[in-house]
Short mmCIF file of C-alpha atoms and ligand atoms in Angstrom, two decimals:
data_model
loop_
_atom_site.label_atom_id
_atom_site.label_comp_id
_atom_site.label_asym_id
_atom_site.label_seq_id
_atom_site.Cartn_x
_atom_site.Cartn_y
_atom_site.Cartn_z
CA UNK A 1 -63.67 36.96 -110.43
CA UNK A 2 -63.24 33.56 -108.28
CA UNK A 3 -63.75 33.94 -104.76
CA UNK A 4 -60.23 32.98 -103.77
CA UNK A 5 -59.04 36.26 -106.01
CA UNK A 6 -61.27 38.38 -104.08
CA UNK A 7 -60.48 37.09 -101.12
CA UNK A 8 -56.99 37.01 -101.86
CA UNK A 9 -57.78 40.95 -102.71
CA UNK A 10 -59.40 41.57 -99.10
CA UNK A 11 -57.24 39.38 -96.94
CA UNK A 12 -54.03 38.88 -98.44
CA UNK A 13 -51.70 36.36 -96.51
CA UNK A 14 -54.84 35.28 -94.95
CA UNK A 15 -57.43 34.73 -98.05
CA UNK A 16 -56.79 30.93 -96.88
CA UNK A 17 -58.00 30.64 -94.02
CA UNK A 18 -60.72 33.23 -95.10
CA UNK A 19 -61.78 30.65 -98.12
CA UNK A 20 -62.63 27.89 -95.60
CA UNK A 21 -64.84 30.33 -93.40
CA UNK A 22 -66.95 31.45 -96.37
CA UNK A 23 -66.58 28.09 -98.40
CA UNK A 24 -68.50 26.75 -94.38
CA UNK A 25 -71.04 29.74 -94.41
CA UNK A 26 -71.82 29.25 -98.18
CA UNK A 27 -72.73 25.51 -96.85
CA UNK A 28 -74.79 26.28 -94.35
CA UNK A 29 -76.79 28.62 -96.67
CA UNK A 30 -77.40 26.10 -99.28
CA UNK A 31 -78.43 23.72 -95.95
CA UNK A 32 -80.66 26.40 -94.93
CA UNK A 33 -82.34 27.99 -98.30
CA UNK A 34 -81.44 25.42 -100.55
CA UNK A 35 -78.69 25.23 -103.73
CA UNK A 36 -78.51 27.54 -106.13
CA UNK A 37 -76.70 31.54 -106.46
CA UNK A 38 -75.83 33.62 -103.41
CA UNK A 39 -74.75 36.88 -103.48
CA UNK A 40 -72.29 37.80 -100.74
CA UNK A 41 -71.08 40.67 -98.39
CA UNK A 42 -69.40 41.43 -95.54
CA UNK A 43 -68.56 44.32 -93.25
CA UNK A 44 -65.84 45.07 -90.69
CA UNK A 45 -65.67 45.99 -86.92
CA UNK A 46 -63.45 48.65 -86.21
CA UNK A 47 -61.27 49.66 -83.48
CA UNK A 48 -60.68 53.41 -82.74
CA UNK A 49 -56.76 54.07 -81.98
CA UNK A 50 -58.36 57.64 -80.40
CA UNK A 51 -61.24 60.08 -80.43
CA UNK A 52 -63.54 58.61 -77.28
CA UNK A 53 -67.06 59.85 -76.74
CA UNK A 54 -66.36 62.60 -79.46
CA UNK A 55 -68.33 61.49 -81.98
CA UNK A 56 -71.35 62.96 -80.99
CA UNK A 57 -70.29 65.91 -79.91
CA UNK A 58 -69.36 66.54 -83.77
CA UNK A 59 -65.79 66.13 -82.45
CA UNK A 60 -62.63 63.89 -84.34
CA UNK A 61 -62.02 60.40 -84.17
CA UNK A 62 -59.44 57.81 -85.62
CA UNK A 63 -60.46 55.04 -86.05
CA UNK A 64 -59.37 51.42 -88.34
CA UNK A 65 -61.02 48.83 -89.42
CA UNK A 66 -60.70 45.41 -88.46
CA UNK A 67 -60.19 41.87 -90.27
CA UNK A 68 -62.83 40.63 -88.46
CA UNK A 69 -66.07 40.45 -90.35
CA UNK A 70 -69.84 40.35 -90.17
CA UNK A 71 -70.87 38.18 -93.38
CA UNK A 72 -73.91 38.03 -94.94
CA UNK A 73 -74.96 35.81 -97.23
CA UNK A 74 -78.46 36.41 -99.56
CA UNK A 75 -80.59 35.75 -101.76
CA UNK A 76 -83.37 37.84 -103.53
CA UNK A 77 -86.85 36.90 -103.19
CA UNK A 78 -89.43 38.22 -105.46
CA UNK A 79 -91.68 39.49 -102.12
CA UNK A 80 -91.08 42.21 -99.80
CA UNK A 81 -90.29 39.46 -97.01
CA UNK A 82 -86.67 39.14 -95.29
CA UNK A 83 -86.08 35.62 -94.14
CA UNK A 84 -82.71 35.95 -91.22
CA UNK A 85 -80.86 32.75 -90.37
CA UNK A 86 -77.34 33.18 -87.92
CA UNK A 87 -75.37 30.90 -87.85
CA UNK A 88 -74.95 30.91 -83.82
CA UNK A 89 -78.10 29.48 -82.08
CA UNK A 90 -78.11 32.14 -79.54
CA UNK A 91 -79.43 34.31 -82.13
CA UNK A 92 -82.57 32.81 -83.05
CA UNK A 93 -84.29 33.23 -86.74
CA UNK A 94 -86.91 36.16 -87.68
CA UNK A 95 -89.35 36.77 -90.52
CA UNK A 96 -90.20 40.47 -91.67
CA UNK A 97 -91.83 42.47 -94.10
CA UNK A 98 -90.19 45.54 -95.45
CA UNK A 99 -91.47 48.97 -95.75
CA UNK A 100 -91.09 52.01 -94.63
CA UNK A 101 -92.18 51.53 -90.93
CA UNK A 102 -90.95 47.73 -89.44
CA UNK A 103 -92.58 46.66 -86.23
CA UNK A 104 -89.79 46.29 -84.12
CA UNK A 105 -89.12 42.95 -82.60
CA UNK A 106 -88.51 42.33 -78.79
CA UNK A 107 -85.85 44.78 -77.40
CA UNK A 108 -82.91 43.46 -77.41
CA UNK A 109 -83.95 40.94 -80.04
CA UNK A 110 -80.52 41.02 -83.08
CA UNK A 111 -82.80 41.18 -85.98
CA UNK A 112 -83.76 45.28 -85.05
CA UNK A 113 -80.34 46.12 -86.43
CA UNK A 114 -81.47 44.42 -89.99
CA UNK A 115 -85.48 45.52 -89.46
CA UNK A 116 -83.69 49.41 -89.15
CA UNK A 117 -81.58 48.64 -92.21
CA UNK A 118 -84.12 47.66 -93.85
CA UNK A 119 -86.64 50.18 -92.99
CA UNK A 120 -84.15 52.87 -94.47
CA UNK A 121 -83.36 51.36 -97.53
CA UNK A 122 -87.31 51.11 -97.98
CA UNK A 123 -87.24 54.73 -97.16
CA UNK A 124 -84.85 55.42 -99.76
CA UNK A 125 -85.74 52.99 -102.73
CA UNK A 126 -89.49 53.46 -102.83
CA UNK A 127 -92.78 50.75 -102.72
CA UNK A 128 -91.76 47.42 -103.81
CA UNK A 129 -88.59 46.77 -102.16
CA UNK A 130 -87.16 43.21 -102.93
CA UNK A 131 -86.78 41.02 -100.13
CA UNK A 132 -84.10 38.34 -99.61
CA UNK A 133 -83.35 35.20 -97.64
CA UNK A 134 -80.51 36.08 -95.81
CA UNK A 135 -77.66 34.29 -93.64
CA UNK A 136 -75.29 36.19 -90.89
CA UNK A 137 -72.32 34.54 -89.72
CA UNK A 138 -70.18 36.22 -87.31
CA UNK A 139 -69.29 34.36 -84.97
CA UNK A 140 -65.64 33.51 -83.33
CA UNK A 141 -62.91 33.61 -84.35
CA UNK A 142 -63.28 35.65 -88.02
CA UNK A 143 -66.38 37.59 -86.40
CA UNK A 144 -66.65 40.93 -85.11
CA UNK A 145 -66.94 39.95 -80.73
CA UNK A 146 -69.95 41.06 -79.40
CA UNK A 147 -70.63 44.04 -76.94
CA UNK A 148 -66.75 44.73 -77.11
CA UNK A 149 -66.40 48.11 -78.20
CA UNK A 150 -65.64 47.18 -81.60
CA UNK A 151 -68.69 48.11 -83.44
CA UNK A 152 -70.53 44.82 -84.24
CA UNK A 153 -73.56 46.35 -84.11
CA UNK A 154 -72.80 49.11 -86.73
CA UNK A 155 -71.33 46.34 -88.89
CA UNK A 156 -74.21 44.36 -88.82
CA UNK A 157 -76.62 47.30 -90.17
CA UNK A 158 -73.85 48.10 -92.70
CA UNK A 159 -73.92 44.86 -93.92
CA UNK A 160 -77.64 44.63 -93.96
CA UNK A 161 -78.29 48.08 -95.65
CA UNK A 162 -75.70 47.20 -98.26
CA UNK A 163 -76.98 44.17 -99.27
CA UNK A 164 -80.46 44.69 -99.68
CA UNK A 165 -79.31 48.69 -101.57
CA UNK A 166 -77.89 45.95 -103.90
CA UNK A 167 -80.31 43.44 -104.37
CA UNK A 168 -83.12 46.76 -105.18
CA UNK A 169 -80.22 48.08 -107.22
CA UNK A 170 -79.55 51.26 -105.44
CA UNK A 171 -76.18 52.12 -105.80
CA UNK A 172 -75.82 55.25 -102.69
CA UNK A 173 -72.96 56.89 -102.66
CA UNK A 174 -70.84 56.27 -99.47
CA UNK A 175 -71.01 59.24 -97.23
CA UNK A 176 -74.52 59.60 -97.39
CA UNK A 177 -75.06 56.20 -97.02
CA UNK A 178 -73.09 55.95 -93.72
CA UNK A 179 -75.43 58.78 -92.70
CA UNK A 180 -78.30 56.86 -93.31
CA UNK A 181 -76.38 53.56 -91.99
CA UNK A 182 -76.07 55.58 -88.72
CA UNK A 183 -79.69 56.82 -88.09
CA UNK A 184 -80.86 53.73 -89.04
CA UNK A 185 -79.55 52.58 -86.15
CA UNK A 186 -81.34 54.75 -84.18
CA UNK A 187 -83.81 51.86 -84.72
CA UNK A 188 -82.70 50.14 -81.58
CA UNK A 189 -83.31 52.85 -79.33
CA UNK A 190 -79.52 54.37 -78.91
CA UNK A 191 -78.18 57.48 -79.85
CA UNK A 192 -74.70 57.04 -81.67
CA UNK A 193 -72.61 59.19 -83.91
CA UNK A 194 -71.31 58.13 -87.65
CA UNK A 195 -67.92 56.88 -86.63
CA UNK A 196 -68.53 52.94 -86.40
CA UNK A 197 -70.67 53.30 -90.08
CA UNK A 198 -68.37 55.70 -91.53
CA UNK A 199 -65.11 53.32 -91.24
CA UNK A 200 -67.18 50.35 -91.77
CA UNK A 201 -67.87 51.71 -95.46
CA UNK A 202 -65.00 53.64 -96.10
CA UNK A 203 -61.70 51.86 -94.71
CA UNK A 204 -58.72 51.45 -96.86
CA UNK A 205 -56.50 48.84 -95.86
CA UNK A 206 -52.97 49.74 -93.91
CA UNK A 207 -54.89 53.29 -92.95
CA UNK A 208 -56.82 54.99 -90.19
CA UNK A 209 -59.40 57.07 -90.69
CA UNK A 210 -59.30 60.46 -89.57
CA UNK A 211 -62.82 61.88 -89.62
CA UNK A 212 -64.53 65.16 -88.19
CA UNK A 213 -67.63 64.62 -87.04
CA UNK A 214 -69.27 67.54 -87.59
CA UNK A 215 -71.03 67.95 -91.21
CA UNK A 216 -69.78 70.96 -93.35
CA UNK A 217 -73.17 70.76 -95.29
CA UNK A 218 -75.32 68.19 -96.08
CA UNK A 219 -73.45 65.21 -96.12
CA UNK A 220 -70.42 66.64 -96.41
CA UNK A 221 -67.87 65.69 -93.93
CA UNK A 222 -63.88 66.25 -94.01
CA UNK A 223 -62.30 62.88 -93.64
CA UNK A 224 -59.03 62.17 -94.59
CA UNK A 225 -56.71 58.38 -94.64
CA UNK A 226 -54.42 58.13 -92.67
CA UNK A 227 -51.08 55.97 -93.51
CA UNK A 228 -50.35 53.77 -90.07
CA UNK A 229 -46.44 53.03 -89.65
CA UNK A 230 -44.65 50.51 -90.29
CA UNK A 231 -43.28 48.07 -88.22
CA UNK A 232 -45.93 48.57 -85.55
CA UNK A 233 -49.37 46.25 -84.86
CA UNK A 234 -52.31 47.67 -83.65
CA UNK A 235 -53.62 45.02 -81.24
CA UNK A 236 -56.58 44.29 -79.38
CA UNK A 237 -57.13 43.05 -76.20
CA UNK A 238 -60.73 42.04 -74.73
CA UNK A 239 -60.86 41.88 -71.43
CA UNK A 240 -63.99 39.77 -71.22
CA UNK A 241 -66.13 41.86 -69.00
CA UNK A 242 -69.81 43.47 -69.96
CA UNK A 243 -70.87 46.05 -68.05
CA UNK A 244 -74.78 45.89 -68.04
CA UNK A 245 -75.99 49.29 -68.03
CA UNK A 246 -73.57 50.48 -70.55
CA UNK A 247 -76.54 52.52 -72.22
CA UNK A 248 -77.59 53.93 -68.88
CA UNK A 249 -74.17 55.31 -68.52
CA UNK A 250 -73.35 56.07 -72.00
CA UNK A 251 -76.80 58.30 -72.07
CA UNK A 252 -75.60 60.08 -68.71
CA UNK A 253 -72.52 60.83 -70.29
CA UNK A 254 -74.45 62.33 -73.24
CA UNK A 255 -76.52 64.51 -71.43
CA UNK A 256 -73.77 66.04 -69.37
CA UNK A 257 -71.87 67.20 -73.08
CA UNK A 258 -75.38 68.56 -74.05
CA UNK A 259 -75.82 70.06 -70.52
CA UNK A 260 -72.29 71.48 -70.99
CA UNK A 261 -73.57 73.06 -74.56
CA UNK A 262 -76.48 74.25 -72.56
CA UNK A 263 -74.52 76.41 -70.23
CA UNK A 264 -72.07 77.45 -72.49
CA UNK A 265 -74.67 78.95 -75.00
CA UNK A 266 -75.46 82.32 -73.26
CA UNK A 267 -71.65 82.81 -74.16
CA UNK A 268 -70.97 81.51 -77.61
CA UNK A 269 -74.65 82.18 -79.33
CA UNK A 270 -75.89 79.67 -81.63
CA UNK A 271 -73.63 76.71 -80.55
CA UNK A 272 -75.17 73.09 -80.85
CA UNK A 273 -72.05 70.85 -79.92
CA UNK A 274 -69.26 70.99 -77.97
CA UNK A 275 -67.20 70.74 -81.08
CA UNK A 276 -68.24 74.09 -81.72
CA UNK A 277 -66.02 75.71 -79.01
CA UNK A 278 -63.17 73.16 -80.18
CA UNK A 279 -60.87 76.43 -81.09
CA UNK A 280 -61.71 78.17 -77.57
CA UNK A 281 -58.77 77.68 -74.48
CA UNK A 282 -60.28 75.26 -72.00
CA UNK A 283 -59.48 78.13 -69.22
CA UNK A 284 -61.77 80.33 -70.89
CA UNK A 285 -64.82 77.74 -70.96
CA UNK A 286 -63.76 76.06 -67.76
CA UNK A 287 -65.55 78.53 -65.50
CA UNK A 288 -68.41 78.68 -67.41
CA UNK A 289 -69.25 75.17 -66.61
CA UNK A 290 -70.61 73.77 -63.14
CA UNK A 291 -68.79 70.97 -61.47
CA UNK A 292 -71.94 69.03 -61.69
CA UNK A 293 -75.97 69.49 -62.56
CA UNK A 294 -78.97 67.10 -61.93
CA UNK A 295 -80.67 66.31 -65.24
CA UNK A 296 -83.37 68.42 -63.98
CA UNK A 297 -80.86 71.38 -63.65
CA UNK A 298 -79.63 70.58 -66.63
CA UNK A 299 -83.40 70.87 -68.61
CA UNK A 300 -84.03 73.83 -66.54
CA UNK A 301 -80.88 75.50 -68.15
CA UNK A 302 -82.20 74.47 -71.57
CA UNK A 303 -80.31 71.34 -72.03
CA UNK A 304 -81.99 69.38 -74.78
CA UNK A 305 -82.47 65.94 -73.66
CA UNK A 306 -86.00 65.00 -74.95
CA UNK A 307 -84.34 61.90 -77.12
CA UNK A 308 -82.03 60.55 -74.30
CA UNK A 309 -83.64 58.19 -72.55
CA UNK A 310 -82.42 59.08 -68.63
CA UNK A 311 -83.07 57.15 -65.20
CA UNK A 312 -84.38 59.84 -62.96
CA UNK A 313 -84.55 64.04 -62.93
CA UNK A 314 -82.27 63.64 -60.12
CA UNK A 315 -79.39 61.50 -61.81
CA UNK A 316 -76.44 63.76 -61.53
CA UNK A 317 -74.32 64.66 -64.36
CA UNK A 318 -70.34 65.38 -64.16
CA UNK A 319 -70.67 68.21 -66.39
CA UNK A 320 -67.19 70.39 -66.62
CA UNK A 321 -65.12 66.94 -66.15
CA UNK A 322 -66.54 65.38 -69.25
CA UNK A 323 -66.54 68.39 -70.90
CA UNK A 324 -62.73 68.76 -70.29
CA UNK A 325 -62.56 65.34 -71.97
CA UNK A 326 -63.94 65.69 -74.83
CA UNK A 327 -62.22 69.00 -75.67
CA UNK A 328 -58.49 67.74 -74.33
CA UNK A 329 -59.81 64.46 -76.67
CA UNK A 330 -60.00 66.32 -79.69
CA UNK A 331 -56.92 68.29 -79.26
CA UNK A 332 -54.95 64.45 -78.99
CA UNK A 333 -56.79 63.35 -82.23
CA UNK A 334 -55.48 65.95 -84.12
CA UNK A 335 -51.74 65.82 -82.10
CA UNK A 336 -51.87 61.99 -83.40
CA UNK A 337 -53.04 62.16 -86.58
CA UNK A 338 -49.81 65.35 -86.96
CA UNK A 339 -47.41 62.54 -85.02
CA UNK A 340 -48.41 59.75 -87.90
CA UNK A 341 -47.78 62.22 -90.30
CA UNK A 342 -43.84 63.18 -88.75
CA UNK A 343 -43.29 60.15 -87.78
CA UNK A 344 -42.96 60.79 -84.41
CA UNK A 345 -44.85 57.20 -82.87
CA UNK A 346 -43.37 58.01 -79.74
CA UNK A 347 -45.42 61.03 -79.42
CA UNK A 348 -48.25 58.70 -80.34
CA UNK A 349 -47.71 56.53 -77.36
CA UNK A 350 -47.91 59.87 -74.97
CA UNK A 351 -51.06 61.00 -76.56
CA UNK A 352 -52.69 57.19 -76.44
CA UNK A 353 -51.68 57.52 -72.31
CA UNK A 354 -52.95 60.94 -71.94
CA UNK A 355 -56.16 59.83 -73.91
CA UNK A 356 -56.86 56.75 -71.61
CA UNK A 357 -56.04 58.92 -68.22
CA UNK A 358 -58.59 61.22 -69.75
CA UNK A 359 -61.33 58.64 -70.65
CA UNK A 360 -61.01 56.63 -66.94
CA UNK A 361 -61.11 60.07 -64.88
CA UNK A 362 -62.78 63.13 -66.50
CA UNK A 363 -65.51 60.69 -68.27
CA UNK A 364 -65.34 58.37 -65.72
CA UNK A 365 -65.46 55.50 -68.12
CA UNK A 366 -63.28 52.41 -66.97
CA UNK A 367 -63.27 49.79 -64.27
CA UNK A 368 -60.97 47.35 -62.98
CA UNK A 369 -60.34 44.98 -65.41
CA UNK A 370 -59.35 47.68 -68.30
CA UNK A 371 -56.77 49.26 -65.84
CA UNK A 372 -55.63 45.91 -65.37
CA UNK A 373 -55.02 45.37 -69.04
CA UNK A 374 -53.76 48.45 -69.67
CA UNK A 375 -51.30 48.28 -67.19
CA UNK A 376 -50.37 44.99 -68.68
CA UNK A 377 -49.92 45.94 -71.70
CA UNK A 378 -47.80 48.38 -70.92
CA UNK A 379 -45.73 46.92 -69.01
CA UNK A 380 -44.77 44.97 -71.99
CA UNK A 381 -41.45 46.03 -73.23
CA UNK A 382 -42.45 47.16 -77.03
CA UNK A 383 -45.61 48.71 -76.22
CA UNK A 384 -45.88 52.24 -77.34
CA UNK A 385 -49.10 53.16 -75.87
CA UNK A 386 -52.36 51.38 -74.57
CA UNK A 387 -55.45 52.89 -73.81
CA UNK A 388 -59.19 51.67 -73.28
CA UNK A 389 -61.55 51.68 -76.43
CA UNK A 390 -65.28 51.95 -77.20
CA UNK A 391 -67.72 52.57 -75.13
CA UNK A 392 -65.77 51.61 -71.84
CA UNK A 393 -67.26 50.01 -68.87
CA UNK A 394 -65.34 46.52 -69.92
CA UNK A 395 -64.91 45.87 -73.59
CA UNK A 396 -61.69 45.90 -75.18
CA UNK A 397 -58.15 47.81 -74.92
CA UNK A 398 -56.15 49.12 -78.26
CA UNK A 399 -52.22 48.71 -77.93
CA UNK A 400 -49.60 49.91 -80.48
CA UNK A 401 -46.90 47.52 -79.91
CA UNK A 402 -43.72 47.26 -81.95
CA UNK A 403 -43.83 44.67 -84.76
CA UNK A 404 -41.38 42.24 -83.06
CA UNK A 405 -42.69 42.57 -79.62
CA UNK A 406 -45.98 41.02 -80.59
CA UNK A 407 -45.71 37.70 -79.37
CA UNK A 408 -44.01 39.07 -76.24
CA UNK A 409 -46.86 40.86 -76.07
CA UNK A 410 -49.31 38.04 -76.96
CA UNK A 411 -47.35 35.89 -74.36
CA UNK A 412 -47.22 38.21 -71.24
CA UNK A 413 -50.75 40.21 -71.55
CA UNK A 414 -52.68 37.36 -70.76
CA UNK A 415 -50.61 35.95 -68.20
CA UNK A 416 -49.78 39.28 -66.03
CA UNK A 417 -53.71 40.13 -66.64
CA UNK A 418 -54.88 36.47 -65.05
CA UNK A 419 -52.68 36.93 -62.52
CA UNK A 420 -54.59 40.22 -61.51
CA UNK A 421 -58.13 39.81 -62.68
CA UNK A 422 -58.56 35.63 -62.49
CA UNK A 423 -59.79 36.12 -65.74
CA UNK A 424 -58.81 35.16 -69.61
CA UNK A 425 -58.29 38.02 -72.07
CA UNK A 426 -58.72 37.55 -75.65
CA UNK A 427 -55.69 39.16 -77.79
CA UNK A 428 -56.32 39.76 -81.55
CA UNK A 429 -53.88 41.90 -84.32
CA UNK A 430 -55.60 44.08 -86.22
CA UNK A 431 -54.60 44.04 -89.91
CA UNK A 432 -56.44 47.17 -91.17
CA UNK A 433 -58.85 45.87 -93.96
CA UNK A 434 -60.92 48.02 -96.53
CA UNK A 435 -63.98 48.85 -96.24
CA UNK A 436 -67.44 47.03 -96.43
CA UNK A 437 -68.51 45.25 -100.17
CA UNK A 438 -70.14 43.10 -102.27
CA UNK A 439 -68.07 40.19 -102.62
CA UNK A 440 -69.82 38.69 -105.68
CA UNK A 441 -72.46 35.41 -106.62
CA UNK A 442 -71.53 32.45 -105.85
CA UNK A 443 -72.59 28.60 -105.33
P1 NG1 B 1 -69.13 51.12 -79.09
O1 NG1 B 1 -67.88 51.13 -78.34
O2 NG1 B 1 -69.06 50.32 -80.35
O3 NG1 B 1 -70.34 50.78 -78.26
C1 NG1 B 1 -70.03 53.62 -78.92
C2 NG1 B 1 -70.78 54.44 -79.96
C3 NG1 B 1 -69.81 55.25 -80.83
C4 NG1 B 1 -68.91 56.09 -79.94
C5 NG1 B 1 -68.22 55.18 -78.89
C6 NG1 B 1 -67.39 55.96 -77.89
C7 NG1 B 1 -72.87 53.50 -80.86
C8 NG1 B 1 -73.48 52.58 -81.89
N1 NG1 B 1 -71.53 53.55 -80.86
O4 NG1 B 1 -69.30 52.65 -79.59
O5 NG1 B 1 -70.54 56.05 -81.73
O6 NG1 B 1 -69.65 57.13 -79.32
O7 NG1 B 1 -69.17 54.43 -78.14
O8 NG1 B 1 -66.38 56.66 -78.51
O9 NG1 B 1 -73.57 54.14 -80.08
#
């Protein structure tokens, strides 16, 4: 098939403008590696309409995938050596050899998220993996933005894992490769859950993706699409700020849900994640669980947190509060995913509120500049809910916003959010794509 069919497959109305982005990053490869066949893939970022910080805690999230993409361009090599090119400067090249156990580069450094790709799929395919010469382009504006909260990270070791299971003709199922997709992450030193990889790989376009985190057996997960209405857009909003200890925090916040498990265990034998109390009233497990422990009260209570990397034993974790959000969280994922079902959107735009109030004070997760877009957003006539998304601490903000109030939306966000913040947000509709692919060969 030509590329402008499959494009025209993936991106409909825009397949266009798509052509000239890969037609530019097909260029650059040939500038880079030289002319001849390139095999190409891409992944998405993804924005989660709700289901915060429940992912590991084998709780549900909803999330969709974006039409913004992390491409990557490649060609095999007959040696077990990946050659990495970006297109952005910023991101400078790196040389590896695969196997089973890839020196890491410099923390920090992009290539870890390929080297920990790669060092699965060597895992997984045997001696004598294939190598490739590889390009990445994501970069503004068809890229996934960076340190957002929309999952460039996980796209990036998607994309990477896919395309060298393809060029060592390994053909992994799905959900067990968006297992291995997640863990190989790992790689960089962080401790995420399978939501990002999950809808990277299995996204169908106008859907979210309802998914329970928690495996029913080996590799078995329920997961289920879910149709999103029409006449609404799903839009992002970035409002520009990093925080820069978002791992600090996010690794606090993990340790007070395992503290939480900790405490609750005496109770509930044999529980591992909050998840598994999901179907117990809050007022029951409330009580059970202190206002706040130190880490080191927390270990002493047999909280397992040998893999979190943590500041100091005396860091103090909110433990009931995030707790509460986590299990009020799950309750709204599953209220939503029964209000897309009926219908009911404006029952959608309650639970989106209740989900942000939740996520800025139980898990203490937002700062000024996401109220400030939030409240912007909402203030928008047209705007049936808006709530923070990602990690938090900065990032981005998800809106559902009636079809025709977009540019409204588009036109006021920005301007009511400068006013506030002195700052410039960066608005983008979502347009729910599929999932993450092999695009074909081409010259
Ligand atoms: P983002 O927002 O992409 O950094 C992180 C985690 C998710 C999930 C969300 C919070 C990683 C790679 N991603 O996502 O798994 O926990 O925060 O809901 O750690």
């Amino acid at each position: 098939m030509s590329l402008s069919n499959v494009l025209e497959r993936i991106y409909g109305e825009a397949a266009k403008v798509q052509q000239a982005h890969y037609s530019a990053a097909l260029a650059i490869f040939a500038r880079t590696y030289g002319p001849g066949p390139v095999h190409v893939f891409r992944a998405p970022g993804r924005v989660n309409l709700i289901g915060e910080h429940t992912d590991y805690n084998h709780g549900f999230v909803l999330p969709v995938a974006l039409d913004r993409d992390v491409l990557l361009l490649a060609r095999p090599r007959p040696d077990e050596v990946v050659r990495l090119y970006n297109v952005e400067p910023a991101f400078p090249p790196s040389t590896f050899v695969i196997g089973p156990t890839i020196p890491p580069a410099p923390r920090g450094d992009w290539s870890n998220y390929v080297r920990g790709a790669a060092q699965m799929v060597a895992r997984q395919v045997g001696p004598h993996v294939r190598g490739m010469d590889a390009l990445v382009e994501s970069a503004p504006p068809h890229g996934v933005p960076r340190g957002a909260g929309v999952s460039s990270s996980s796209a990036l070791t998607v994309v990477a894992a896919l395309a060298l299971a393809h060029l060592n003709d390994w053909q992994p199922d799905p959900v067990p490769f968006a297992r291995l997709c997640s863990e190989a992450e790992w790689y960089v030193g962080t401790r995420g859950g399978i939501m990002d990889q999950f809808i990277a790989l299995l996204a169908r376009p106008g859907h979210a993706l309802f998914l329970d985190c928690r495996p029913q057996g080996p590799d078995r997960y329920t997961f289920a699409h879910v149709p999103l209405p029409s006449g609404y857009r799903i839009l992002v909003a970035d409002t520009g700020v990093r925080h820069a200890n978002v791992r600090g925090e996010f690794n606090l916040r993990v340790a007070a849900c395992r503290a939480g498990v900790a405490c609750l265990r005496p109770h509930y034998p044999g529980i591992t994640h909050l998840r598994d109390v999901q179907d117990v009233a809050w007022a029951e497990l409330a009580p059970l669980l202190p206002e706040i422990l130190t880490v080191a009260e927390a270990r002493a209570r047999g909280a397992d947190l040998n893999d979190v990397p943590l500041p100091t034993d005396a860091a103090e974790l909110r433990v009931r509060a995030c707790c509460r959000h986590v299990h009020s969280e799950n309750e709204r994922v599953r209220a939503t995913v029964a209000a897309l079902e009926t219908g009911d959107i404006a029952a959608v735009g309650r639970l989106l509120s209740e989900a942000h109030a939740s996520a800025r004070d139980d898990y203490d997760i937002s700062c000024p500049e996401l109220e400030a877009l939030v409240e912007a957003a909402r203030a928008v006539e047209g705007t049936i809910g808006a709530r923070l998304t990602g990690a938090g601490w900065g990032g981005c903000i998800v809106a559902l916003v009636r079809q025709e109030a977009v540019p409204t939306f588009e036109a006021e966000v920005p301007r009511r959010y400068r006013e506030q913040t002195g700052r410039e947000p960066t608005i983008f509709a979502c347009r729910a794509r599929g999932g993450a692919g092999f695009l074909g060969v081409y010259n």
